[in-house]
PDB file of C-alpha atoms in Angstrom:
ATOM      1  CA  MET A 705      -0.030   0.036  -0.009  1.00 88.00           C
ATOM      2  CA  SER A 706       1.108   3.618  -0.364  1.00 91.00           C
ATOM      3  CA  ASP A 707       2.596   5.661   2.538  1.00 92.00           C
ATOM      4  CA  ALA A 708      -0.601   7.660   2.795  1.00 95.00           C
ATOM      5  CA  GLU A 709      -2.779   4.485   3.052  1.00 95.00           C
ATOM      6  CA  SER A 710      -0.525   3.026   5.663  1.00 93.00           C
ATOM      7  CA  ILE A 711      -0.456   6.136   7.825  1.00 95.00           C
ATOM      8  CA  ALA A 712      -4.306   6.608   7.455  1.00 96.00           C
ATOM      9  CA  GLN A 713      -4.691   2.974   8.814  1.00 96.00           C
ATOM     10  CA  THR A 714      -2.382   3.889  11.686  1.00 96.00           C
ATOM     11  CA  VAL A 715      -4.467   6.833  12.639  1.00 97.00           C
ATOM     12  CA  GLY A 716      -7.677   4.968  12.224  1.00 97.00           C
ATOM     13  CA  THR A 717      -6.354   2.190  14.508  1.00 98.00           C
ATOM     14  CA  ILE A 718      -5.488   4.769  17.188  1.00 98.00           C
ATOM     15  CA  ASN A 719      -9.037   6.173  16.875  1.00 98.00           C
ATOM     16  CA  LEU A 720     -10.460   2.692  17.392  1.00 98.00           C
ATOM     17  CA  ALA A 721      -8.193   2.162  20.486  1.00 98.00           C
ATOM     18  CA  ASP A 722      -9.426   5.480  21.882  1.00 98.00           C
ATOM     19  CA  GLU A 723     -13.046   4.300  21.306  1.00 98.00           C
ATOM     20  CA  LEU A 724     -12.341   0.962  22.944  1.00 98.00           C
ATOM     21  CA  GLY A 725     -10.815   2.575  26.110  1.00 98.00           C
ATOM     22  CA  PHE A 726      -7.150   1.409  25.663  1.00 98.00           C
ATOM     23  CA  ASP A 727      -4.684   3.351  27.935  1.00 97.00           C
ATOM     24  CA  SER A 728      -2.242   4.389  25.260  1.00 97.00           C
ATOM     25  CA  ALA A 729      -1.179   4.000  21.686  1.00 98.00           C
ATOM     26  CA  TRP A 730       2.425   4.197  20.551  1.00 97.00           C
ATOM     27  CA  VAL A 731       3.833   4.739  17.132  1.00 96.00           C
ATOM     28  CA  GLY A 732       7.254   3.546  16.106  1.00 91.00           C
ATOM     29  CA  GLU A 733       9.758   5.845  14.503  1.00 91.00           C
ATOM     30  CA  HIS A 734      11.990   4.617  11.602  1.00 87.00           C
ATOM     31  CA  HIS A 735      14.231   6.429   9.157  1.00 86.00           C
ATOM     32  CA  HIS A 736      14.927   5.907   5.285  1.00 83.00           C
ATOM     33  CA  ARG A 737      14.081   2.824   3.298  1.00 82.00           C
ATOM     34  CA  ARG A 738      16.502  -0.021   3.327  1.00 77.00           C
ATOM     35  CA  PRO A 739      16.829  -1.883  -0.074  1.00 77.00           C
ATOM     36  CA  GLU A 740      17.632  -5.173   1.554  1.00 77.00           C
ATOM     37  CA  ALA A 741      14.666  -4.972   3.961  1.00 79.00           C
ATOM     38  CA  ALA A 742      11.437  -6.923   3.250  1.00 77.00           C
ATOM     39  CA  PHE A 743       9.460  -4.034   4.928  1.00 78.00           C
ATOM     40  CA  TRP A 744      10.259  -0.862   6.712  1.00 80.00           C
ATOM     41  CA  GLY A 745       8.589   1.751   8.978  1.00 83.00           C
ATOM     42  CA  ARG A 746       6.631   4.556   7.275  1.00 89.00           C
ATOM     43  CA  VAL A 747       6.782   7.050  10.126  1.00 92.00           C
ATOM     44  CA  SER A 748       9.972   9.211  10.473  1.00 91.00           C
ATOM     45  CA  ALA A 749       8.381  12.000  12.394  1.00 93.00           C
ATOM     46  CA  SER A 750       6.230  10.311  15.157  1.00 95.00           C
ATOM     47  CA  GLU A 751       5.222  13.502  16.905  1.00 95.00           C
ATOM     48  CA  LEU A 752       3.439  14.794  13.595  1.00 96.00           C
ATOM     49  CA  VAL A 753       1.395  11.621  13.308  1.00 97.00           C
ATOM     50  CA  LEU A 754       0.598  11.751  17.020  1.00 98.00           C
ATOM     51  CA  ALA A 755      -0.420  15.503  16.927  1.00 97.00           C
ATOM     52  CA  HIS A 756      -2.845  14.585  14.065  1.00 97.00           C
ATOM     53  CA  ALA A 757      -4.304  11.749  16.211  1.00 98.00           C
ATOM     54  CA  ALA A 758      -4.456  14.040  19.145  1.00 98.00           C
ATOM     55  CA  ALA A 759      -7.133  16.031  17.219  1.00 97.00           C
ATOM     56  CA  THR A 760      -9.356  12.890  16.615  1.00 96.00           C
ATOM     57  CA  THR A 761      -9.080  11.324  20.017  1.00 98.00           C
ATOM     58  CA  SER A 762     -10.367  12.234  23.476  1.00 97.00           C
ATOM     59  CA  SER A 763      -8.786  10.237  26.207  1.00 98.00           C
ATOM     60  CA  ILE A 764      -5.990   7.768  25.004  1.00 98.00           C
ATOM     61  CA  ALA A 765      -2.428   8.653  25.817  1.00 98.00           C
ATOM     62  CA  LEU A 766      -0.206   8.918  22.678  1.00 98.00           C
ATOM     63  CA  GLY A 767       3.407   7.691  22.748  1.00 97.00           C
ATOM     64  CA  THR A 768       6.498   7.467  20.684  1.00 96.00           C
ATOM     65  CA  GLY A 769       7.805   3.969  20.550  1.00 92.00           C
ATOM     66  CA  VAL A 770      10.584   4.889  20.391  1.00 93.00           C
ATOM     67  CA  ARG A 771      11.761   8.332  19.644  1.00 95.00           C
ATOM     68  CA  VAL A 772      15.294   8.142  18.151  1.00 93.00           C
ATOM     69  CA  LEU A 773      17.379  10.643  20.137  1.00 94.00           C
ATOM     70  CA  SER A 774      20.360  10.579  17.755  1.00 90.00           C
ATOM     71  CA  THR A 775      18.536  12.284  14.852  1.00 90.00           C
ATOM     72  CA  THR A 776      18.082  15.732  16.513  1.00 92.00           C
ATOM     73  CA  THR A 777      19.471  17.957  19.226  1.00 95.00           C
ATOM     74  CA  ALA A 778      18.309  17.554  22.804  1.00 95.00           C
ATOM     75  CA  LEU A 779      16.806  21.048  22.701  1.00 96.00           C
ATOM     76  CA  ARG A 780      14.781  20.284  19.457  1.00 96.00           C
ATOM     77  CA  THR A 781      13.695  16.923  20.950  1.00 96.00           C
ATOM     78  CA  ALA A 782      12.433  18.600  24.162  1.00 97.00           C
ATOM     79  CA  GLU A 783      10.621  21.373  22.196  1.00 97.00           C
ATOM     80  CA  GLU A 784       8.842  18.787  19.978  1.00 97.00           C
ATOM     81  CA  MET A 785       7.801  16.865  23.055  1.00 97.00           C
ATOM     82  CA  SER A 786       6.469  19.875  24.788  1.00 97.00           C
ATOM     83  CA  MET A 787       4.650  20.932  21.664  1.00 97.00           C
ATOM     84  CA  LEU A 788       2.827  17.513  21.405  1.00 98.00           C
ATOM     85  CA  SER A 789       2.024  17.644  25.100  1.00 98.00           C
ATOM     86  CA  VAL A 790       0.273  20.996  24.754  1.00 98.00           C
ATOM     87  CA  LEU A 791      -1.613  19.847  21.581  1.00 97.00           C
ATOM     88  CA  SER A 792      -2.843  16.718  23.186  1.00 98.00           C
ATOM     89  CA  GLY A 793      -3.663  18.222  26.637  1.00 97.00           C
ATOM     90  CA  GLY A 794      -0.930  16.341  28.351  1.00 98.00           C
ATOM     91  CA  ARG A 795      -1.928  12.903  26.827  1.00 98.00           C
ATOM     92  CA  VAL A 796       1.628  11.916  26.145  1.00 97.00           C
ATOM     93  CA  ASP A 797       4.150   9.127  26.686  1.00 97.00           C
ATOM     94  CA  PHE A 798       7.667   9.212  25.327  1.00 98.00           C
ATOM     95  CA  GLY A 799       9.567   6.070  24.551  1.00 97.00           C
ATOM     96  CA  ILE A 800      13.103   7.060  23.826  1.00 97.00           C
ATOM     97  CA  GLY A 801      16.029   5.073  22.272  1.00 94.00           C
ATOM     98  CA  LEU A 802      19.080   5.381  20.117  1.00 85.00           C
ATOM     99  CA  GLY A 803      17.689   3.258  17.203  1.00 76.00           C
ATOM    100  CA  SER A 804      19.701   1.156  14.854  1.00 67.00           C
ATOM    101  CA  GLY A 805      21.390   1.667  11.519  1.00 56.00           C
ATOM    102  CA  GLN A 806      22.052   5.513  12.060  1.00 54.00           C
ATOM    103  CA  PRO A 807      25.038   6.824  10.236  1.00 55.00           C
ATOM    104  CA  GLY A 808      28.256   7.540  12.217  1.00 59.00           C
ATOM    105  CA  MET A 809      27.556   4.854  14.938  1.00 55.00           C
ATOM    106  CA  GLN A 810      29.833   1.808  15.197  1.00 68.00           C
ATOM    107  CA  SER A 811      30.113  -0.598  18.128  1.00 83.00           C
ATOM    108  CA  ARG A 812      27.092  -1.305  20.558  1.00 85.00           C
ATOM    109  CA  ASP A 813      29.076   0.132  23.326  1.00 89.00           C
ATOM    110  CA  GLU A 814      29.617   3.473  21.506  1.00 89.00           C
ATOM    111  CA  LYS A 815      25.920   3.671  20.839  1.00 89.00           C
ATOM    112  CA  ALA A 816      25.104   2.974  24.463  1.00 93.00           C
ATOM    113  CA  ALA A 817      27.524   5.566  25.688  1.00 94.00           C
ATOM    114  CA  ALA A 818      26.150   8.240  23.294  1.00 92.00           C
ATOM    115  CA  PHE A 819      22.603   7.419  24.285  1.00 95.00           C
ATOM    116  CA  ARG A 820      23.359   8.028  27.952  1.00 96.00           C
ATOM    117  CA  VAL A 821      24.675  11.396  27.053  1.00 96.00           C
ATOM    118  CA  LEU A 822      21.730  12.271  24.969  1.00 96.00           C
ATOM    119  CA  VAL A 823      19.255  11.111  27.782  1.00 97.00           C
ATOM    120  CA  SER A 824      21.060  13.366  30.369  1.00 97.00           C
ATOM    121  CA  ASP A 825      20.942  16.351  27.893  1.00 96.00           C
ATOM    122  CA  LEU A 826      17.369  15.899  27.192  1.00 97.00           C
ATOM    123  CA  LEU A 827      16.437  15.720  30.893  1.00 97.00           C
ATOM    124  CA  ALA A 828      18.280  18.896  31.474  1.00 96.00           C
ATOM    125  CA  PHE A 829      16.061  20.815  29.018  1.00 96.00           C
ATOM    126  CA  LEU A 830      12.872  19.091  30.013  1.00 97.00           C
ATOM    127  CA  ARG A 831      13.376  20.127  33.624  1.00 95.00           C
ATOM    128  CA  ASN A 832      13.284  23.693  32.301  1.00 91.00           C
ATOM    129  CA  ASP A 833      15.079  25.182  35.357  1.00 89.00           C
ATOM    130  CA  PRO A 834      16.281  28.719  34.678  1.00 88.00           C
ATOM    131  CA  ALA A 835      19.078  28.308  37.219  1.00 89.00           C
ATOM    132  CA  THR A 836      20.877  25.991  34.824  1.00 89.00           C
ATOM    133  CA  GLY A 837      21.422  28.784  32.237  1.00 92.00           C
ATOM    134  CA  LEU A 838      19.832  26.588  29.491  1.00 93.00           C
ATOM    135  CA  PRO A 839      17.168  28.119  27.255  1.00 92.00           C
ATOM    136  CA  GLU A 840      13.676  27.952  28.692  1.00 91.00           C
ATOM    137  CA  LEU A 841      11.305  25.815  26.762  1.00 94.00           C
ATOM    138  CA  SER A 842       8.316  27.230  24.854  1.00 94.00           C
ATOM    139  CA  PRO A 843       5.577  26.081  24.905  1.00 95.00           C
ATOM    140  CA  VAL A 844       5.491  24.684  28.313  1.00 95.00           C
ATOM    141  CA  SER A 845       3.991  21.234  28.639  1.00 97.00           C
ATOM    142  CA  PRO A 846       0.975  20.953  30.951  1.00 97.00           C
ATOM    143  CA  VAL A 847       2.432  17.790  32.511  1.00 97.00           C
ATOM    144  CA  ASP A 848       5.858  16.926  33.736  1.00 97.00           C
ATOM    145  CA  ILE A 849       7.290  15.037  30.717  1.00 98.00           C
ATOM    146  CA  THR A 850      10.280  13.767  32.738  1.00 97.00           C
ATOM    147  CA  THR A 851       7.827  11.418  34.594  1.00 97.00           C
ATOM    148  CA  ARG A 852       6.491  10.243  31.126  1.00 98.00           C
ATOM    149  CA  LEU A 853       9.756   9.031  29.727  1.00 98.00           C
ATOM    150  CA  TRP A 854      10.265   5.369  28.917  1.00 98.00           C
ATOM    151  CA  ALA A 855      13.756   4.510  27.826  1.00 98.00           C
ATOM    152  CA  ALA A 856      14.749   1.359  25.869  1.00 95.00           C
ATOM    153  CA  ALA A 857      18.096  -0.134  26.963  1.00 94.00           C
ATOM    154  CA  ARG A 858      19.859  -3.508  27.005  1.00 93.00           C
ATOM    155  CA  ASP A 859      23.264  -2.932  28.440  1.00 95.00           C
ATOM    156  CA  GLU A 860      23.997  -2.769  32.207  1.00 96.00           C
ATOM    157  CA  PRO A 861      25.556   0.766  32.380  1.00 97.00           C
ATOM    158  CA  THR A 862      22.674   2.301  30.512  1.00 97.00           C
ATOM    159  CA  ILE A 863      20.119   0.438  32.569  1.00 98.00           C
ATOM    160  CA  ALA A 864      21.901   1.685  35.738  1.00 98.00           C
ATOM    161  CA  HIS A 865      21.999   5.204  34.369  1.00 98.00           C
ATOM    162  CA  LEU A 866      18.159   5.149  33.713  1.00 98.00           C
ATOM    163  CA  ALA A 867      17.572   3.870  37.342  1.00 98.00           C
ATOM    164  CA  ASP A 868      19.771   6.694  38.744  1.00 98.00           C
ATOM    165  CA  LEU A 869      17.828   9.307  36.630  1.00 97.00           C
ATOM    166  CA  GLY A 870      14.479   7.994  37.612  1.00 97.00           C
ATOM    167  CA  ILE A 871      13.399   7.095  34.034  1.00 98.00           C
ATOM    168  CA  ASN A 872      11.010   4.255  33.303  1.00 98.00           C
ATOM    169  CA  LEU A 873      12.269   1.303  31.522  1.00 98.00           C
ATOM    170  CA  VAL A 874      10.686  -0.313  28.407  1.00 97.00           C
ATOM    171  CA  VAL A 875      11.689  -3.690  27.010  1.00 96.00           C
ATOM    172  CA  GLY A 876      10.625  -4.218  23.258  1.00 91.00           C
ATOM    173  CA  GLN A 877       9.436  -6.924  21.075  1.00 92.00           C
ATOM    174  CA  ALA A 878      12.723  -8.311  19.789  1.00 87.00           C
ATOM    175  CA  GLU A 879      13.816 -10.552  22.558  1.00 91.00           C
ATOM    176  CA  THR A 880      12.363 -13.343  24.698  1.00 92.00           C
ATOM    177  CA  GLY A 881      10.848 -12.963  27.987  1.00 94.00           C
ATOM    178  CA  PRO A 882      13.668 -14.644  30.025  1.00 92.00           C
ATOM    179  CA  VAL A 883      16.265 -12.305  28.332  1.00 92.00           C
ATOM    180  CA  GLN A 884      14.164  -9.237  29.169  1.00 96.00           C
ATOM    181  CA  ALA A 885      13.692 -10.441  32.739  1.00 96.00           C
ATOM    182  CA  ASN A 886      17.460  -9.795  33.152  1.00 96.00           C
ATOM    183  CA  TYR A 887      17.005  -6.164  32.053  1.00 97.00           C
ATOM    184  CA  VAL A 888      14.074  -5.650  34.557  1.00 97.00           C
ATOM    185  CA  GLU A 889      16.061  -7.334  37.257  1.00 97.00           C
ATOM    186  CA  GLN A 890      19.146  -5.149  36.553  1.00 97.00           C
ATOM    187  CA  TYR A 891      16.906  -1.964  36.641  1.00 98.00           C
ATOM    188  CA  ARG A 892      15.516  -2.890  40.029  1.00 97.00           C
ATOM    189  CA  LYS A 893      18.723  -3.976  41.569  1.00 97.00           C
ATOM    190  CA  ALA A 894      20.245  -0.668  40.387  1.00 98.00           C
ATOM    191  CA  GLY A 895      17.738   1.187  42.434  1.00 98.00           C
ATOM    192  CA  GLY A 896      15.160   1.895  39.627  1.00 98.00           C
ATOM    193  CA  LYS A 897      11.826   3.003  41.229  1.00 97.00           C
ATOM    194  CA  GLY A 898      10.065   3.799  37.866  1.00 97.00           C
ATOM    195  CA  ARG A 899       7.653   1.618  36.069  1.00 97.00           C
ATOM    196  CA  THR A 900       8.585  -1.079  33.613  1.00 98.00           C
ATOM    197  CA  ARG A 901       6.574  -2.040  30.391  1.00 97.00           C
ATOM    198  CA  GLY A 902       7.080  -4.820  27.911  1.00 97.00           C
ATOM    199  CA  VAL A 903       5.918  -5.261  24.363  1.00 97.00           C
ATOM    200  CA  ARG A 904       4.561  -8.453  22.696  1.00 98.00           C
ATOM    201  CA  LEU A 905       3.228  -9.029  19.169  1.00 98.00           C
ATOM    202  CA  VAL A 906      -0.246 -10.418  19.625  1.00 98.00           C
ATOM    203  CA  HIS A 907      -2.973 -11.580  17.502  1.00 98.00           C
ATOM    204  CA  VAL A 908      -6.239 -12.830  18.907  1.00 98.00           C
ATOM    205  CA  ALA A 909      -9.041 -14.553  16.912  1.00 98.00           C
ATOM    206  CA  PRO A 910     -12.188 -16.539  17.867  1.00 98.00           C
ATOM    207  CA  THR A 911     -10.582 -19.899  17.109  1.00 98.00           C
ATOM    208  CA  HIS A 912      -6.911 -21.125  16.909  1.00 97.00           C
ATOM    209  CA  ALA A 913      -7.173 -22.129  13.238  1.00 97.00           C
ATOM    210  CA  GLU A 914      -8.416 -18.645  12.343  1.00 98.00           C
ATOM    211  CA  ALA A 915      -5.648 -16.989  14.329  1.00 98.00           C
ATOM    212  CA  LEU A 916      -3.081 -19.087  12.454  1.00 97.00           C
ATOM    213  CA  ALA A 917      -4.670 -18.517   9.102  1.00 98.00           C
ATOM    214  CA  ARG A 918      -4.825 -14.814   9.520  1.00 98.00           C
ATOM    215  CA  THR A 919      -1.318 -14.416  10.624  1.00 98.00           C
ATOM    216  CA  GLU A 920       0.438 -16.856   8.214  1.00 98.00           C
ATOM    217  CA  ALA A 921       1.503 -14.281   5.562  1.00 97.00           C
ATOM    218  CA  ALA A 922       2.458 -11.660   8.129  1.00 97.00           C
ATOM    219  CA  SER A 923       4.573 -14.174  10.322  1.00 96.00           C
ATOM    220  CA  ASP A 924       6.411 -15.456   7.179  1.00 95.00           C
ATOM    221  CA  LEU A 925       7.365 -12.020   6.311  1.00 93.00           C
ATOM    222  CA  TYR A 926       8.244 -10.972   9.852  1.00 92.00           C
ATOM    223  CA  PHE A 927      10.305 -14.123  10.331  1.00 91.00           C
ATOM    224  CA  SER A 928      12.222 -13.601   7.122  1.00 88.00           C
ATOM    225  CA  GLN A 929      13.144 -10.132   8.320  1.00 86.00           C
ATOM    226  CA  MET A 930      13.896 -10.743  11.998  1.00 83.00           C
ATOM    227  CA  THR A 931      16.297 -13.677  11.272  1.00 77.00           C
ATOM    228  CA  LYS A 932      18.574 -11.604   8.980  1.00 73.00           C
ATOM    229  CA  GLY A 933      20.247  -9.857  11.783  1.00 69.00           C
ATOM    230  CA  GLY A 934      20.076  -8.138  15.154  1.00 69.00           C
ATOM    231  CA  TYR A 935      18.954  -9.874  18.468  1.00 69.00           C
ATOM    232  CA  HIS A 936      17.115 -12.767  16.852  1.00 70.00           C
ATOM    233  CA  LYS A 937      20.215 -13.766  14.823  1.00 71.00           C
ATOM    234  CA  GLU A 938      22.231 -13.542  18.063  1.00 75.00           C
ATOM    235  CA  ALA A 939      19.707 -15.874  19.675  1.00 76.00           C
ATOM    236  CA  ILE A 940      20.127 -18.384  16.764  1.00 75.00           C
ATOM    237  CA  ASP A 941      23.899 -18.099  16.955  1.00 79.00           C
ATOM    238  CA  LYS A 942      23.726 -18.770  20.736  1.00 76.00           C
ATOM    239  CA  GLY A 943      21.743 -21.970  20.018  1.00 77.00           C
ATOM    240  CA  LEU A 944      18.588 -20.627  21.654  1.00 75.00           C
ATOM    241  CA  PHE A 945      16.635 -21.314  18.601  1.00 77.00           C
ATOM    242  CA  PRO A 946      17.152 -23.432  15.404  1.00 80.00           C
ATOM    243  CA  ALA A 947      17.828 -21.534  12.239  1.00 76.00           C
ATOM    244  CA  GLU A 948      14.847 -23.360  10.618  1.00 84.00           C
ATOM    245  CA  PRO A 949      11.888 -23.939  12.964  1.00 89.00           C
ATOM    246  CA  GLU A 950      10.115 -27.290  12.813  1.00 91.00           C
ATOM    247  CA  SER A 951       6.554 -25.955  12.903  1.00 93.00           C
ATOM    248  CA  ARG A 952       4.441 -22.912  12.536  1.00 94.00           C
ATOM    249  CA  GLU A 953       4.082 -22.737  16.363  1.00 94.00           C
ATOM    250  CA  ALA A 954       7.891 -22.842  16.699  1.00 93.00           C
ATOM    251  CA  MET A 955       8.310 -20.060  14.235  1.00 93.00           C
ATOM    252  CA  LEU A 956       5.835 -17.958  16.079  1.00 95.00           C
ATOM    253  CA  GLU A 957       7.672 -18.622  19.405  1.00 93.00           C
ATOM    254  CA  GLN A 958      11.056 -17.567  17.729  1.00 91.00           C
ATOM    255  CA  ILE A 959       9.733 -14.140  16.801  1.00 93.00           C
ATOM    256  CA  ASN A 960       7.744 -13.731  20.060  1.00 94.00           C
ATOM    257  CA  PHE A 961       4.465 -13.658  18.242  1.00 97.00           C
ATOM    258  CA  ILE A 962       1.537 -14.674  20.553  1.00 98.00           C
ATOM    259  CA  VAL A 963      -1.229 -15.994  18.440  1.00 98.00           C
ATOM    260  CA  GLY A 964      -4.420 -17.846  19.225  1.00 98.00           C
ATOM    261  CA  THR A 965      -7.821 -17.743  21.072  1.00 98.00           C
ATOM    262  CA  PRO A 966      -8.337 -15.346  23.988  1.00 98.00           C
ATOM    263  CA  GLU A 967      -7.626 -18.337  26.427  1.00 98.00           C
ATOM    264  CA  THR A 968      -4.337 -19.120  24.802  1.00 98.00           C
ATOM    265  CA  VAL A 969      -3.205 -15.426  24.676  1.00 98.00           C
ATOM    266  CA  ILE A 970      -4.190 -14.866  28.196  1.00 98.00           C
ATOM    267  CA  LYS A 971      -2.085 -17.733  29.321  1.00 98.00           C
ATOM    268  CA  GLU A 972       0.983 -16.818  27.279  1.00 98.00           C
ATOM    269  CA  LEU A 973       0.816 -13.042  28.287  1.00 98.00           C
ATOM    270  CA  ASN A 974       0.531 -13.983  31.943  1.00 97.00           C
ATOM    271  CA  THR A 975       3.483 -16.304  31.608  1.00 97.00           C
ATOM    272  CA  TYR A 976       5.497 -13.401  30.046  1.00 97.00           C
ATOM    273  CA  ILE A 977       4.369 -10.851  32.748  1.00 97.00           C
ATOM    274  CA  ALA A 978       5.381 -13.326  35.484  1.00 96.00           C
ATOM    275  CA  GLN A 979       8.777 -13.954  33.733  1.00 95.00           C
ATOM    276  CA  THR A 980       9.626 -10.442  33.369  1.00 96.00           C
ATOM    277  CA  GLY A 981       7.886  -8.624  36.162  1.00 96.00           C
ATOM    278  CA  VAL A 982       6.844  -5.767  33.819  1.00 97.00           C
ATOM    279  CA  ASP A 983       4.280  -3.332  35.418  1.00 97.00           C
ATOM    280  CA  GLN A 984       2.512  -2.564  31.935  1.00 96.00           C
ATOM    281  CA  LEU A 985       2.147  -4.364  28.794  1.00 97.00           C
ATOM    282  CA  ASP A 986       1.904  -3.018  25.193  1.00 97.00           C
ATOM    283  CA  ALA A 987       0.164  -5.242  22.592  1.00 97.00           C
ATOM    284  CA  MET A 988       1.783  -4.805  19.175  1.00 97.00           C
ATOM    285  CA  VAL A 989      -1.147  -5.465  16.839  1.00 97.00           C
ATOM    286  CA  ARG A 990      -0.130  -4.325  13.445  1.00 95.00           C
ATOM    287  CA  ILE A 991       2.591  -5.515  11.094  1.00 94.00           C
ATOM    288  CA  PRO A 992       2.645  -5.958   7.247  1.00 93.00           C
ATOM    289  CA  ARG A 993       0.306  -8.374   5.691  1.00 95.00           C
ATOM    290  CA  LEU A 994      -2.141  -8.483   8.580  1.00 97.00           C
ATOM    291  CA  ALA A 995      -5.478  -7.444   7.191  1.00 97.00           C
ATOM    292  CA  ILE A 996      -6.693  -4.326   8.896  1.00 97.00           C
ATOM    293  CA  GLY A 997     -10.123  -5.799   9.677  1.00 98.00           C
ATOM    294  CA  ASP A 998      -8.484  -8.673  11.560  1.00 98.00           C
ATOM    295  CA  VAL A 999      -6.337  -6.236  13.451  1.00 98.00           C
ATOM    296  CA  HIS A1000      -9.444  -4.374  14.613  1.00 98.00           C
ATOM    297  CA  GLU A1001     -11.187  -7.562  15.641  1.00 98.00           C
ATOM    298  CA  CYS A1002      -8.142  -8.592  17.569  1.00 98.00           C
ATOM    299  CA  MET A1003      -8.201  -5.261  19.502  1.00 98.00           C
ATOM    300  CA  ARG A1004     -11.821  -5.818  20.384  1.00 98.00           C
ATOM    301  CA  LEU A1005     -11.051  -9.224  21.689  1.00 98.00           C
ATOM    302  CA  LEU A1006      -8.037  -7.972  23.497  1.00 98.00           C
ATOM    303  CA  LYS A1007     -10.054  -5.358  25.355  1.00 98.00           C
ATOM    304  CA  ARG A1008     -13.052  -7.453  26.017  1.00 98.00           C
ATOM    305  CA  GLU A1009     -11.645 -10.838  26.891  1.00 98.00           C
ATOM    306  CA  VAL A1010      -7.959 -10.704  27.381  1.00 98.00           C
ATOM    307  CA  ILE A1011      -7.066  -7.571  29.348  1.00 98.00           C
ATOM    308  CA  PRO A1012      -9.456  -8.169  32.217  1.00 97.00           C
ATOM    309  CA  ASN A1013      -7.715 -11.464  32.794  1.00 98.00           C
ATOM    310  CA  LEU A1014      -4.151 -10.270  32.864  1.00 98.00           C
ATOM    311  CA  ALA A1015      -2.181 -10.638  36.228  1.00 96.00           C
ATOM    312  CA  PHE A1016       0.104  -7.694  37.093  1.00 95.00           C
ATOM    313  CA  GLY A1017       1.541  -7.012  40.521  1.00 89.00           C
ATOM    314  CA  VAL A1018       2.709 -10.617  41.189  1.00 86.00           C
ATOM    315  CA  ALA A1019       6.385 -11.102  42.232  1.00 88.00           C
ATOM    316  CA  PRO A1020       8.428 -11.957  39.051  1.00 91.00           C
ATOM    317  CA  MET A1021       9.877 -15.322  38.626  1.00 87.00           C
ATOM    318  CA  TRP A1022      13.460 -13.851  38.810  1.00 87.00           C
ATOM    319  CA  SER A1023      12.824 -12.373  42.335  1.00 86.00           C
ATOM    320  CA  LYS A1024      11.649 -15.789  43.606  1.00 76.00           C
ATOM    321  CA  THR A1025      15.025 -17.418  42.708  1.00 61.00           C
ATOM    322  CA  ALA A1026      17.343 -14.530  43.560  1.00 52.00           C
TER     323      ALA A1026
END
């Protein structure tokens, strides 16, 4: 589909989430097309999409998942966050991260070190304290954005830095629950008092057969993309997964795609919550080749049948074995 069609579907999905009473809707940020990629993100300026969505929604919080800090200065990022907060009446969350594939970045350690500096600089502007000598932000957010920051991190020094700064932690879709549990545990042991949230790719349908059929083309494409590199390839190289899964269910497990009836999805999501100890959960409902009608039915089933049966607030598995 065209970029315009894709973005229109995104806004329509946010509108439906608002009508159904979901707490928040996050939009990913991706930059430039990659010829080797089977698909790519369409949103390079997430605040613009969310500002548009703010005008067509009433209560849902709107979030960046994640804002790539390396693409703009800290001052400009803080200004755009403040403007979105004003336009939405304070209905904002800001996931932040360094992103991948950005020019000028080399090793993972270099990226992480740069991200820590960028986070500290961003906080300095968002605090808007004249005593620092930094420019005062305009417009002024109606809410304290520093409490609405959610940072994605996977290395111990950055996780400790986030804990020290009081920034909430988000763990994304790419890795398994047990791996993400290590990040949440590190955050808590470093003194992190903020909230933690996890992301799982989810599709719910009335029957298991329907769920598998509706996700077949999408999961094939997603698997082909995920296994080319990044954290999924690392997991295969470490022997956590075979390069070629033996079944459809095994493929879905490798890409952390939870597919099935409400009962199946409830069980798998509660297992994930118990493993990781996350305080909140984001259901990733839309990837290429999922029919938009099926996505919207999935959202209705999530809201009506799955969410009321999720068990948060239970001590995570890692805390019971520490």
